Amino acid sequence: MRVALEGSFDAKTTLAVLLPARGSEDDIVVDCADLDYIDVAGIRTLAGFSRGLETHGHHLRFTHLSPFHQRMFELVDVSWSPDA
Protein backbone atom coordinates (compact mmCIF):
# COMPACT_ATOMS: atom_id res chain seq x y z
CA MET A 1 0.00 0.00 0.00
CA ARG A 2 1.22 3.50 -0.80
CA VAL A 3 0.37 6.73 1.02
CA ALA A 4 1.61 10.24 0.29
CA LEU A 5 2.65 12.95 2.70
CA GLU A 6 2.05 16.31 1.04
CA GLY A 7 2.65 19.70 2.58
CA SER A 8 3.23 20.06 6.32
CA PHE A 9 2.72 17.38 8.96
CA ASP A 10 2.60 17.04 12.71
CA ALA A 11 1.55 14.05 14.84
CA LYS A 12 -2.19 14.55 14.26
CA THR A 13 -2.06 15.01 10.48
CA THR A 14 0.50 12.23 10.00
CA LEU A 15 -1.67 9.78 11.92
CA ALA A 16 -4.74 10.83 9.92
CA VAL A 17 -2.96 9.88 6.69
CA LEU A 18 -1.66 6.57 8.06
CA LEU A 19 -4.77 5.28 9.86
CA PRO A 20 -6.58 4.10 6.71
CA ALA A 21 -3.54 1.92 5.96
CA ARG A 22 -3.55 0.30 9.41
CA GLY A 23 -5.16 -2.96 8.27
CA SER A 24 -2.90 -3.40 5.26
CA GLU A 25 -1.56 -6.89 4.63
CA ASP A 26 1.54 -5.46 2.92
CA ASP A 27 4.38 -3.09 3.69
CA ILE A 28 3.35 0.55 3.54
CA VAL A 29 5.34 2.87 1.29
CA VAL A 30 5.26 6.52 2.32
CA ASP A 31 5.90 8.84 -0.61
CA CYS A 32 7.57 12.01 0.63
CA ALA A 33 8.07 13.70 -2.75
CA ASP A 34 5.73 16.57 -1.83
CA LEU A 35 6.54 16.70 1.89
CA ASP A 36 7.47 20.25 2.83
CA TYR A 37 7.73 19.97 6.61
CA ILE A 38 7.31 17.36 9.32
CA ASP A 39 7.92 18.12 12.98
CA VAL A 40 9.47 15.79 15.55
CA ALA A 41 6.04 14.71 16.79
CA GLY A 42 5.13 13.68 13.24
CA ILE A 43 8.33 11.69 12.89
CA ARG A 44 7.74 9.98 16.21
CA THR A 45 4.21 9.13 15.06
CA LEU A 46 5.71 7.47 11.99
CA ALA A 47 8.10 5.55 14.27
CA GLY A 48 5.27 4.30 16.48
CA PHE A 49 3.23 3.28 13.46
CA SER A 50 6.28 1.49 12.07
CA ARG A 51 6.80 -0.47 15.31
CA GLY A 52 3.15 -1.55 15.18
CA LEU A 53 3.57 -2.83 11.64
CA GLU A 54 6.75 -4.70 12.54
CA THR A 55 4.93 -6.71 15.20
CA HIS A 56 2.83 -8.10 12.32
CA GLY A 57 5.81 -8.73 10.04
CA HIS A 58 5.33 -5.62 7.87
CA HIS A 59 7.40 -2.48 7.40
CA LEU A 60 7.04 1.22 6.79
CA ARG A 61 9.25 2.25 3.87
CA PHE A 62 9.94 5.66 2.40
CA THR A 63 10.42 6.95 -1.10
CA HIS A 64 11.60 10.40 -2.16
CA LEU A 65 12.77 11.24 1.38
CA SER A 66 14.98 14.33 1.11
CA PRO A 67 18.44 14.36 2.68
CA PHE A 68 17.14 16.97 5.16
CA HIS A 69 14.29 14.73 6.30
CA GLN A 70 16.61 11.70 6.42
CA ARG A 71 18.82 13.67 8.79
CA MET A 72 15.83 14.65 10.95
CA PHE A 73 14.93 10.97 11.29
CA GLU A 74 18.49 10.21 12.37
CA LEU A 75 18.58 13.09 14.89
CA VAL A 76 15.47 11.84 16.69
CA ASP A 77 16.80 8.26 16.49
CA VAL A 78 14.08 6.89 14.22
CA SER A 79 15.11 4.07 11.95
CA TRP A 80 13.76 4.26 8.43
CA SER A 81 14.02 1.94 5.48
CA PRO A 82 14.18 3.41 1.99
CA ASP A 83 11.78 1.96 -0.53
CA ALA A 84 13.63 -0.62 -2.57
CSV table of C-alpha atoms in Angstrom, one decimal, residues 7-73:
chain,number,residue,atom,x,y,z
A,7,GLY,CA,2.7,19.7,2.6
A,8,SER,CA,3.2,20.1,6.3
A,9,PHE,CA,2.7,17.4,9.0
A,10,ASP,CA,2.6,17.0,12.7
A,11,ALA,CA,1.5,14.1,14.8
A,12,LYS,CA,-2.2,14.6,14.3
A,13,THR,CA,-2.1,15.0,10.5
A,14,THR,CA,0.5,12.2,10.0
A,15,LEU,CA,-1.7,9.8,11.9
A,16,ALA,CA,-4.7,10.8,9.9
A,17,VAL,CA,-3.0,9.9,6.7
A,18,LEU,CA,-1.7,6.6,8.1
A,19,LEU,CA,-4.8,5.3,9.9
A,20,PRO,CA,-6.6,4.1,6.7
A,21,ALA,CA,-3.5,1.9,6.0
A,22,ARG,CA,-3.6,0.3,9.4
A,23,GLY,CA,-5.2,-3.0,8.3
A,24,SER,CA,-2.9,-3.4,5.3
A,25,GLU,CA,-1.6,-6.9,4.6
A,26,ASP,CA,1.5,-5.5,2.9
A,27,ASP,CA,4.4,-3.1,3.7
A,28,ILE,CA,3.4,0.5,3.5
A,29,VAL,CA,5.3,2.9,1.3
A,30,VAL,CA,5.3,6.5,2.3
A,31,ASP,CA,5.9,8.8,-0.6
A,32,CYS,CA,7.6,12.0,0.6
A,33,ALA,CA,8.1,13.7,-2.7
A,34,ASP,CA,5.7,16.6,-1.8
A,35,LEU,CA,6.5,16.7,1.9
A,36,ASP,CA,7.5,20.3,2.8
A,37,TYR,CA,7.7,20.0,6.6
A,38,ILE,CA,7.3,17.4,9.3
A,39,ASP,CA,7.9,18.1,13.0
A,40,VAL,CA,9.5,15.8,15.5
A,41,ALA,CA,6.0,14.7,16.8
A,42,GLY,CA,5.1,13.7,13.2
A,43,ILE,CA,8.3,11.7,12.9
A,44,ARG,CA,7.7,10.0,16.2
A,45,THR,CA,4.2,9.1,15.1
A,46,LEU,CA,5.7,7.5,12.0
A,47,ALA,CA,8.1,5.6,14.3
A,48,GLY,CA,5.3,4.3,16.5
A,49,PHE,CA,3.2,3.3,13.5
A,50,SER,CA,6.3,1.5,12.1
A,51,ARG,CA,6.8,-0.5,15.3
A,52,GLY,CA,3.2,-1.6,15.2
A,53,LEU,CA,3.6,-2.8,11.6
A,54,GLU,CA,6.7,-4.7,12.5
A,55,THR,CA,4.9,-6.7,15.2
A,56,HIS,CA,2.8,-8.1,12.3
A,57,GLY,CA,5.8,-8.7,10.0
A,58,HIS,CA,5.3,-5.6,7.9
A,59,HIS,CA,7.4,-2.5,7.4
A,60,LEU,CA,7.0,1.2,6.8
A,61,ARG,CA,9.3,2.3,3.9
A,62,PHE,CA,9.9,5.7,2.4
A,63,THR,CA,10.4,6.9,-1.1
A,64,HIS,CA,11.6,10.4,-2.2
A,65,LEU,CA,12.8,11.2,1.4
A,66,SER,CA,15.0,14.3,1.1
A,67,PRO,CA,18.4,14.4,2.7
A,68,PHE,CA,17.1,17.0,5.2
A,69,HIS,CA,14.3,14.7,6.3
A,70,GLN,CA,16.6,11.7,6.4
A,71,ARG,CA,18.8,13.7,8.8
A,72,MET,CA,15.8,14.6,11.0
A,73,PHE,CA,14.9,11.0,11.3
